[in-house]
């Protein structure tokens, strides 16, 4: 069902979970995605992919070709950033997450992303207008106007994709 093999998806899911939780926290609390998070995600894909190849769980060519995803998404993200449509951190995070996704699964990931944006936006708005500011009064995302912490949706999309691929 998914082009990412189950063991590959499972190991990447385990590795990316703490990074994406960190991204969600910093994006919600400061409306910033640390560059270190994107670099860490790239390192996880790079070193993890080589380890999976060494363990004969993934092919070297499948791992190598996925780096092209990073380049394409980074270029698109830079264009969207320059047009003022997304933040620079969002563009870098999406690019760092792109190699984890098989091109054959792009349609599924697009649907997951649309759902995650909607769910994250709705939950953020509910929290923003109810308990959120009381529990975490210094979080920037409560007072950011129309801006939204997209790192939450990007991270949730990657985790959902990897989780579904691991369970398939």
mmCIF file with all atom_site columns, C-alpha atoms in Angstrom:
data_model
loop_
_atom_site.group_PDB
_atom_site.id
_atom_site.type_symbol
_atom_site.label_atom_id
_atom_site.label_alt_id
_atom_site.label_comp_id
_atom_site.label_asym_id
_atom_site.label_entity_id
_atom_site.label_seq_id
_atom_site.pdbx_PDB_ins_code
_atom_site.Cartn_x
_atom_site.Cartn_y
_atom_site.Cartn_z
_atom_site.occupancy
_atom_site.B_iso_or_equiv
_atom_site.pdbx_formal_charge
_atom_site.auth_seq_id
_atom_site.auth_comp_id
_atom_site.auth_asym_id
_atom_site.auth_atom_id
_atom_site.pdbx_PDB_model_num
ATOM 1   C CA . UNK A 1 1   ? 0.000   0.000  0.000  1.00 0.00 ? 1   UNK A CA 1
ATOM 2   C CA . UNK A 1 2   ? 2.852   2.413  0.800  1.00 0.00 ? 2   UNK A CA 1
ATOM 3   C CA . UNK A 1 3   ? 6.104   2.716  -1.121 1.00 0.00 ? 3   UNK A CA 1
ATOM 4   C CA . UNK A 1 4   ? 8.078   3.143  2.118  1.00 0.00 ? 4   UNK A CA 1
ATOM 5   C CA . UNK A 1 5   ? 8.836   -0.323 3.536  1.00 0.00 ? 5   UNK A CA 1
ATOM 6   C CA . UNK A 1 6   ? 7.359   -1.090 6.966  1.00 0.00 ? 6   UNK A CA 1
ATOM 7   C CA . UNK A 1 7   ? 10.636  -1.447 8.899  1.00 0.00 ? 7   UNK A CA 1
ATOM 8   C CA . UNK A 1 8   ? 11.981  1.755  7.332  1.00 0.00 ? 8   UNK A CA 1
ATOM 9   C CA . UNK A 1 9   ? 8.825   3.666  8.253  1.00 0.00 ? 9   UNK A CA 1
ATOM 10  C CA . UNK A 1 10  ? 8.820   2.285  11.794 1.00 0.00 ? 10  UNK A CA 1
ATOM 11  C CA . UNK A 1 11  ? 12.430  3.192  12.520 1.00 0.00 ? 11  UNK A CA 1
ATOM 12  C CA . UNK A 1 12  ? 12.044  6.652  10.996 1.00 0.00 ? 12  UNK A CA 1
ATOM 13  C CA . UNK A 1 13  ? 8.827   7.160  12.976 1.00 0.00 ? 13  UNK A CA 1
ATOM 14  C CA . UNK A 1 14  ? 10.606  6.350  16.238 1.00 0.00 ? 14  UNK A CA 1
ATOM 15  C CA . UNK A 1 15  ? 13.500  8.643  15.355 1.00 0.00 ? 15  UNK A CA 1
ATOM 16  C CA . UNK A 1 16  ? 11.436  11.577 14.103 1.00 0.00 ? 16  UNK A CA 1
ATOM 17  C CA . UNK A 1 17  ? 8.855   11.596 16.906 1.00 0.00 ? 17  UNK A CA 1
ATOM 18  C CA . UNK A 1 18  ? 10.977  13.520 19.450 1.00 0.00 ? 18  UNK A CA 1
ATOM 19  C CA . UNK A 1 19  ? 12.122  15.988 16.777 1.00 0.00 ? 19  UNK A CA 1
ATOM 20  C CA . UNK A 1 20  ? 8.550   16.714 15.700 1.00 0.00 ? 20  UNK A CA 1
ATOM 21  C CA . UNK A 1 21  ? 7.379   17.094 19.299 1.00 0.00 ? 21  UNK A CA 1
ATOM 22  C CA . UNK A 1 22  ? 10.171  19.638 19.813 1.00 0.00 ? 22  UNK A CA 1
ATOM 23  C CA . UNK A 1 23  ? 9.126   21.441 16.622 1.00 0.00 ? 23  UNK A CA 1
ATOM 24  C CA . UNK A 1 24  ? 5.482   21.548 17.742 1.00 0.00 ? 24  UNK A CA 1
ATOM 25  C CA . UNK A 1 25  ? 6.442   22.940 21.148 1.00 0.00 ? 25  UNK A CA 1
ATOM 26  C CA . UNK A 1 26  ? 8.748   25.645 19.807 1.00 0.00 ? 26  UNK A CA 1
ATOM 27  C CA . UNK A 1 27  ? 6.355   26.630 17.026 1.00 0.00 ? 27  UNK A CA 1
ATOM 28  C CA . UNK A 1 28  ? 3.429   26.897 19.428 1.00 0.00 ? 28  UNK A CA 1
ATOM 29  C CA . UNK A 1 29  ? 5.375   28.675 22.153 1.00 0.00 ? 29  UNK A CA 1
ATOM 30  C CA . UNK A 1 30  ? 7.604   30.963 20.070 1.00 0.00 ? 30  UNK A CA 1
ATOM 31  C CA . UNK A 1 31  ? 6.282   30.761 16.480 1.00 0.00 ? 31  UNK A CA 1
ATOM 32  C CA . UNK A 1 32  ? 9.776   29.640 15.500 1.00 0.00 ? 32  UNK A CA 1
ATOM 33  C CA . UNK A 1 33  ? 11.145  26.365 14.176 1.00 0.00 ? 33  UNK A CA 1
ATOM 34  C CA . UNK A 1 34  ? 14.789  25.985 15.186 1.00 0.00 ? 34  UNK A CA 1
ATOM 35  C CA . UNK A 1 35  ? 17.192  25.371 12.297 1.00 0.00 ? 35  UNK A CA 1
ATOM 36  C CA . UNK A 1 36  ? 18.709  22.631 14.450 1.00 0.00 ? 36  UNK A CA 1
ATOM 37  C CA . UNK A 1 37  ? 15.443  20.689 14.228 1.00 0.00 ? 37  UNK A CA 1
ATOM 38  C CA . UNK A 1 38  ? 15.582  20.654 10.421 1.00 0.00 ? 38  UNK A CA 1
ATOM 39  C CA . UNK A 1 39  ? 19.275  19.738 10.472 1.00 0.00 ? 39  UNK A CA 1
ATOM 40  C CA . UNK A 1 40  ? 18.570  16.955 12.980 1.00 0.00 ? 40  UNK A CA 1
ATOM 41  C CA . UNK A 1 41  ? 15.797  15.600 10.768 1.00 0.00 ? 41  UNK A CA 1
ATOM 42  C CA . UNK A 1 42  ? 18.172  15.564 7.777  1.00 0.00 ? 42  UNK A CA 1
ATOM 43  C CA . UNK A 1 43  ? 20.843  13.821 9.840  1.00 0.00 ? 43  UNK A CA 1
ATOM 44  C CA . UNK A 1 44  ? 18.288  11.262 11.004 1.00 0.00 ? 44  UNK A CA 1
ATOM 45  C CA . UNK A 1 45  ? 17.333  10.485 7.415  1.00 0.00 ? 45  UNK A CA 1
ATOM 46  C CA . UNK A 1 46  ? 20.946  10.415 6.265  1.00 0.00 ? 46  UNK A CA 1
ATOM 47  C CA . UNK A 1 47  ? 22.437  8.279  9.012  1.00 0.00 ? 47  UNK A CA 1
ATOM 48  C CA . UNK A 1 48  ? 19.289  6.229  9.570  1.00 0.00 ? 48  UNK A CA 1
ATOM 49  C CA . UNK A 1 49  ? 18.991  5.443  5.880  1.00 0.00 ? 49  UNK A CA 1
ATOM 50  C CA . UNK A 1 50  ? 22.600  4.299  5.710  1.00 0.00 ? 50  UNK A CA 1
ATOM 51  C CA . UNK A 1 51  ? 22.068  2.137  8.792  1.00 0.00 ? 51  UNK A CA 1
ATOM 52  C CA . UNK A 1 52  ? 18.954  0.606  7.234  1.00 0.00 ? 52  UNK A CA 1
ATOM 53  C CA . UNK A 1 53  ? 20.942  -0.123 4.083  1.00 0.00 ? 53  UNK A CA 1
ATOM 54  C CA . UNK A 1 54  ? 23.778  -1.666 6.101  1.00 0.00 ? 54  UNK A CA 1
ATOM 55  C CA . UNK A 1 55  ? 21.209  -3.888 7.847  1.00 0.00 ? 55  UNK A CA 1
ATOM 56  C CA . UNK A 1 56  ? 19.841  -4.860 4.418  1.00 0.00 ? 56  UNK A CA 1
ATOM 57  C CA . UNK A 1 57  ? 16.433  -3.363 5.244  1.00 0.00 ? 57  UNK A CA 1
ATOM 58  C CA . UNK A 1 58  ? 16.491  -0.740 2.482  1.00 0.00 ? 58  UNK A CA 1
ATOM 59  C CA . UNK A 1 59  ? 18.226  -0.239 -0.835 1.00 0.00 ? 59  UNK A CA 1
ATOM 60  C CA . UNK A 1 60  ? 20.938  2.358  -1.247 1.00 0.00 ? 60  UNK A CA 1
ATOM 61  C CA . UNK A 1 61  ? 19.346  3.640  -4.451 1.00 0.00 ? 61  UNK A CA 1
ATOM 62  C CA . UNK A 1 62  ? 15.932  4.178  -2.785 1.00 0.00 ? 62  UNK A CA 1
ATOM 63  C CA . UNK A 1 63  ? 17.628  6.128  0.006  1.00 0.00 ? 63  UNK A CA 1
ATOM 64  C CA . UNK A 1 64  ? 19.790  8.164  -2.381 1.00 0.00 ? 64  UNK A CA 1
ATOM 65  C CA . UNK A 1 65  ? 16.955  9.140  -4.746 1.00 0.00 ? 65  UNK A CA 1
ATOM 66  C CA . UNK A 1 66  ? 14.875  10.511 -1.888 1.00 0.00 ? 66  UNK A CA 1
ATOM 67  C CA . UNK A 1 67  ? 17.407  13.321 -1.350 1.00 0.00 ? 67  UNK A CA 1
ATOM 68  C CA . UNK A 1 68  ? 16.001  14.834 -4.527 1.00 0.00 ? 68  UNK A CA 1
ATOM 69  C CA . UNK A 1 69  ? 12.723  15.333 -2.621 1.00 0.00 ? 69  UNK A CA 1
ATOM 70  C CA . UNK A 1 70  ? 14.553  17.649 -0.233 1.00 0.00 ? 70  UNK A CA 1
ATOM 71  C CA . UNK A 1 71  ? 15.908  19.798 -3.068 1.00 0.00 ? 71  UNK A CA 1
ATOM 72  C CA . UNK A 1 72  ? 12.547  20.081 -4.853 1.00 0.00 ? 72  UNK A CA 1
ATOM 73  C CA . UNK A 1 73  ? 10.597  20.901 -1.686 1.00 0.00 ? 73  UNK A CA 1
ATOM 74  C CA . UNK A 1 74  ? 13.238  23.398 -0.569 1.00 0.00 ? 74  UNK A CA 1
ATOM 75  C CA . UNK A 1 75  ? 13.034  25.247 -3.902 1.00 0.00 ? 75  UNK A CA 1
ATOM 76  C CA . UNK A 1 76  ? 9.237   25.317 -3.759 1.00 0.00 ? 76  UNK A CA 1
ATOM 77  C CA . UNK A 1 77  ? 9.380   26.402 -0.119 1.00 0.00 ? 77  UNK A CA 1
ATOM 78  C CA . UNK A 1 78  ? 11.812  29.218 -0.904 1.00 0.00 ? 78  UNK A CA 1
ATOM 79  C CA . UNK A 1 79  ? 9.499   30.470 -3.636 1.00 0.00 ? 79  UNK A CA 1
ATOM 80  C CA . UNK A 1 80  ? 6.505   30.376 -1.281 1.00 0.00 ? 80  UNK A CA 1
ATOM 81  C CA . UNK A 1 81  ? 8.554   32.155 1.387  1.00 0.00 ? 81  UNK A CA 1
ATOM 82  C CA . UNK A 1 82  ? 9.610   34.905 -0.993 1.00 0.00 ? 82  UNK A CA 1
ATOM 83  C CA . UNK A 1 83  ? 5.964   35.321 -2.001 1.00 0.00 ? 83  UNK A CA 1
ATOM 84  C CA . UNK A 1 84  ? 5.109   35.733 1.689  1.00 0.00 ? 84  UNK A CA 1
ATOM 85  C CA . UNK A 1 85  ? 2.906   32.652 1.809  1.00 0.00 ? 85  UNK A CA 1
ATOM 86  C CA . UNK A 1 86  ? 4.846   30.613 4.403  1.00 0.00 ? 86  UNK A CA 1
ATOM 87  C CA . UNK A 1 87  ? 7.553   31.156 6.970  1.00 0.00 ? 87  UNK A CA 1
ATOM 88  C CA . UNK A 1 88  ? 11.192  30.271 6.375  1.00 0.00 ? 88  UNK A CA 1
ATOM 89  C CA . UNK A 1 89  ? 11.149  27.702 9.185  1.00 0.00 ? 89  UNK A CA 1
ATOM 90  C CA . UNK A 1 90  ? 8.139   25.996 7.627  1.00 0.00 ? 90  UNK A CA 1
ATOM 91  C CA . UNK A 1 91  ? 9.920   25.810 4.267  1.00 0.00 ? 91  UNK A CA 1
ATOM 92  C CA . UNK A 1 92  ? 13.069  24.349 5.815  1.00 0.00 ? 92  UNK A CA 1
ATOM 93  C CA . UNK A 1 93  ? 11.132  21.847 7.938  1.00 0.00 ? 93  UNK A CA 1
ATOM 94  C CA . UNK A 1 94  ? 9.057   20.661 4.972  1.00 0.00 ? 94  UNK A CA 1
ATOM 95  C CA . UNK A 1 95  ? 12.244  20.216 2.945  1.00 0.00 ? 95  UNK A CA 1
ATOM 96  C CA . UNK A 1 96  ? 13.898  18.259 5.769  1.00 0.00 ? 96  UNK A CA 1
ATOM 97  C CA . UNK A 1 97  ? 10.823  16.019 6.068  1.00 0.00 ? 97  UNK A CA 1
ATOM 98  C CA . UNK A 1 98  ? 10.520  15.442 2.307  1.00 0.00 ? 98  UNK A CA 1
ATOM 99  C CA . UNK A 1 99  ? 13.085  12.613 1.977  1.00 0.00 ? 99  UNK A CA 1
ATOM 100 C CA . UNK A 1 100 ? 11.064  10.483 4.398  1.00 0.00 ? 100 UNK A CA 1
ATOM 101 C CA . UNK A 1 101 ? 8.202   10.424 1.878  1.00 0.00 ? 101 UNK A CA 1
ATOM 102 C CA . UNK A 1 102 ? 8.170   8.224  -1.210 1.00 0.00 ? 102 UNK A CA 1
ATOM 103 C CA . UNK A 1 103 ? 7.167   10.084 -4.377 1.00 0.00 ? 103 UNK A CA 1
ATOM 104 C CA . UNK A 1 104 ? 4.649   7.309  -5.074 1.00 0.00 ? 104 UNK A CA 1
ATOM 105 C CA . UNK A 1 105 ? 2.882   8.238  -1.818 1.00 0.00 ? 105 UNK A CA 1
ATOM 106 C CA . UNK A 1 106 ? 2.642   11.953 -2.603 1.00 0.00 ? 106 UNK A CA 1
ATOM 107 C CA . UNK A 1 107 ? -1.139  11.874 -3.130 1.00 0.00 ? 107 UNK A CA 1
ATOM 108 C CA . UNK A 1 108 ? -1.688  10.221 0.236  1.00 0.00 ? 108 UNK A CA 1
ATOM 109 C CA . UNK A 1 109 ? 0.642   12.703 1.922  1.00 0.00 ? 109 UNK A CA 1
ATOM 110 C CA . UNK A 1 110 ? -1.175  15.637 0.306  1.00 0.00 ? 110 UNK A CA 1
ATOM 111 C CA . UNK A 1 111 ? -4.473  14.376 1.729  1.00 0.00 ? 111 UNK A CA 1
ATOM 112 C CA . UNK A 1 112 ? -2.882  13.798 5.123  1.00 0.00 ? 112 UNK A CA 1
ATOM 113 C CA . UNK A 1 113 ? -1.409  17.302 5.064  1.00 0.00 ? 113 UNK A CA 1
ATOM 114 C CA . UNK A 1 114 ? -4.766  18.881 4.223  1.00 0.00 ? 114 UNK A CA 1
ATOM 115 C CA . UNK A 1 115 ? -6.394  16.985 7.082  1.00 0.00 ? 115 UNK A CA 1
ATOM 116 C CA . UNK A 1 116 ? -3.604  17.848 9.525  1.00 0.00 ? 116 UNK A CA 1
ATOM 117 C CA . UNK A 1 117 ? -3.710  21.553 8.656  1.00 0.00 ? 117 UNK A CA 1
ATOM 118 C CA . UNK A 1 118 ? -7.447  21.602 9.261  1.00 0.00 ? 118 UNK A CA 1
ATOM 119 C CA . UNK A 1 119 ? -7.258  19.596 12.501 1.00 0.00 ? 119 UNK A CA 1
ATOM 120 C CA . UNK A 1 120 ? -4.275  21.549 13.865 1.00 0.00 ? 120 UNK A CA 1
ATOM 121 C CA . UNK A 1 121 ? -5.848  24.907 12.958 1.00 0.00 ? 121 UNK A CA 1
ATOM 122 C CA . UNK A 1 122 ? -9.162  23.953 14.549 1.00 0.00 ? 122 UNK A CA 1
ATOM 123 C CA . UNK A 1 123 ? -7.575  22.607 17.749 1.00 0.00 ? 123 UNK A CA 1
ATOM 124 C CA . UNK A 1 124 ? -5.298  25.646 17.990 1.00 0.00 ? 124 UNK A CA 1
ATOM 125 C CA . UNK A 1 125 ? -8.233  28.040 17.610 1.00 0.00 ? 125 UNK A CA 1
ATOM 126 C CA . UNK A 1 126 ? -10.258 26.159 20.231 1.00 0.00 ? 126 UNK A CA 1
ATOM 127 C CA . UNK A 1 127 ? -7.316  26.202 22.662 1.00 0.00 ? 127 UNK A CA 1
ATOM 128 C CA . UNK A 1 128 ? -6.541  29.843 21.841 1.00 0.00 ? 128 UNK A CA 1
ATOM 129 C CA . UNK A 1 129 ? -10.059 30.956 22.770 1.00 0.00 ? 129 UNK A CA 1
ATOM 130 C CA . UNK A 1 130 ? -10.458 28.759 25.831 1.00 0.00 ? 130 UNK A CA 1
ATOM 131 C CA . UNK A 1 131 ? -7.905  27.069 28.083 1.00 0.00 ? 131 UNK A CA 1
ATOM 132 C CA . UNK A 1 132 ? -4.662  27.668 26.148 1.00 0.00 ? 132 UNK A CA 1
ATOM 133 C CA . UNK A 1 133 ? -3.747  31.155 27.350 1.00 0.00 ? 133 UNK A CA 1
ATOM 134 C CA . UNK A 1 134 ? -4.565  30.198 30.952 1.00 0.00 ? 134 UNK A CA 1
ATOM 135 C CA . UNK A 1 135 ? -2.309  27.136 30.876 1.00 0.00 ? 135 UNK A CA 1
ATOM 136 C CA . UNK A 1 136 ? 0.519   28.638 28.810 1.00 0.00 ? 136 UNK A CA 1
ATOM 137 C CA . UNK A 1 137 ? 0.111   32.426 28.964 1.00 0.00 ? 137 UNK A CA 1
ATOM 138 C CA . UNK A 1 138 ? 3.482   33.262 27.407 1.00 0.00 ? 138 UNK A CA 1
ATOM 139 C CA . UNK A 1 139 ? 3.003   31.260 24.203 1.00 0.00 ? 139 UNK A CA 1
ATOM 140 C CA . UNK A 1 140 ? 3.376   33.514 21.188 1.00 0.00 ? 140 UNK A CA 1
ATOM 141 C CA . UNK A 1 141 ? 0.937   31.573 19.005 1.00 0.00 ? 141 UNK A CA 1
ATOM 142 C CA . UNK A 1 142 ? -2.032  32.706 21.114 1.00 0.00 ? 142 UNK A CA 1
ATOM 143 C CA . UNK A 1 143 ? -1.328  36.327 20.170 1.00 0.00 ? 143 UNK A CA 1
ATOM 144 C CA . UNK A 1 144 ? -0.060  35.944 16.610 1.00 0.00 ? 144 UNK A CA 1
ATOM 145 C CA . UNK A 1 145 ? -3.093  37.306 14.796 1.00 0.00 ? 145 UNK A CA 1
ATOM 146 C CA . UNK A 1 146 ? -3.866  35.323 11.661 1.00 0.00 ? 146 UNK A CA 1
ATOM 147 C CA . UNK A 1 147 ? -0.478  33.581 11.692 1.00 0.00 ? 147 UNK A CA 1
ATOM 148 C CA . UNK A 1 148 ? -0.583  29.870 12.478 1.00 0.00 ? 148 UNK A CA 1
ATOM 149 C CA . UNK A 1 149 ? 2.176   27.505 13.699 1.00 0.00 ? 149 UNK A CA 1
ATOM 150 C CA . UNK A 1 150 ? 2.378   25.320 10.561 1.00 0.00 ? 150 UNK A CA 1
ATOM 151 C CA . UNK A 1 151 ? 5.227   23.274 12.041 1.00 0.00 ? 151 UNK A CA 1
ATOM 152 C CA . UNK A 1 152 ? 2.558   21.436 14.035 1.00 0.00 ? 152 UNK A CA 1
ATOM 153 C CA . UNK A 1 153 ? 0.741   20.379 10.852 1.00 0.00 ? 153 UNK A CA 1
ATOM 154 C CA . UNK A 1 154 ? 3.964   19.530 8.996  1.00 0.00 ? 154 UNK A CA 1
ATOM 155 C CA . UNK A 1 155 ? 5.177   17.381 11.886 1.00 0.00 ? 155 UNK A CA 1
ATOM 156 C CA . UNK A 1 156 ? 1.808   15.693 12.331 1.00 0.00 ? 156 UNK A CA 1
ATOM 157 C CA . UNK A 1 157 ? 1.703   14.899 8.616  1.00 0.00 ? 157 UNK A CA 1
ATOM 158 C CA . UNK A 1 158 ? 5.126   13.247 8.666  1.00 0.00 ? 158 UNK A CA 1
ATOM 159 C CA . UNK A 1 159 ? 4.313   11.258 11.798 1.00 0.00 ? 159 UNK A CA 1
ATOM 160 C CA . UNK A 1 160 ? 0.922   10.156 10.420 1.00 0.00 ? 160 UNK A CA 1
ATOM 161 C CA . UNK A 1 161 ? 2.485   9.079  7.110  1.00 0.00 ? 161 UNK A CA 1
ATOM 162 C CA . UNK A 1 162 ? 5.249   7.107  8.796  1.00 0.00 ? 162 UNK A CA 1
ATOM 163 C CA . UNK A 1 163 ? 2.777   5.591  11.249 1.00 0.00 ? 163 UNK A CA 1
ATOM 164 C CA . UNK A 1 164 ? 0.430   4.469  8.499  1.00 0.00 ? 164 UNK A CA 1
ATOM 165 C CA . UNK A 1 165 ? 3.297   3.074  6.414  1.00 0.00 ? 165 UNK A CA 1
ATOM 166 C CA . UNK A 1 166 ? 4.649   1.223  9.453  1.00 0.00 ? 166 UNK A CA 1
ATOM 167 C CA . UNK A 1 167 ? 1.238   -0.266 10.193 1.00 0.00 ? 167 UNK A CA 1
ATOM 168 C CA . UNK A 1 168 ? 0.412   -1.227 6.598  1.00 0.00 ? 168 UNK A CA 1
#
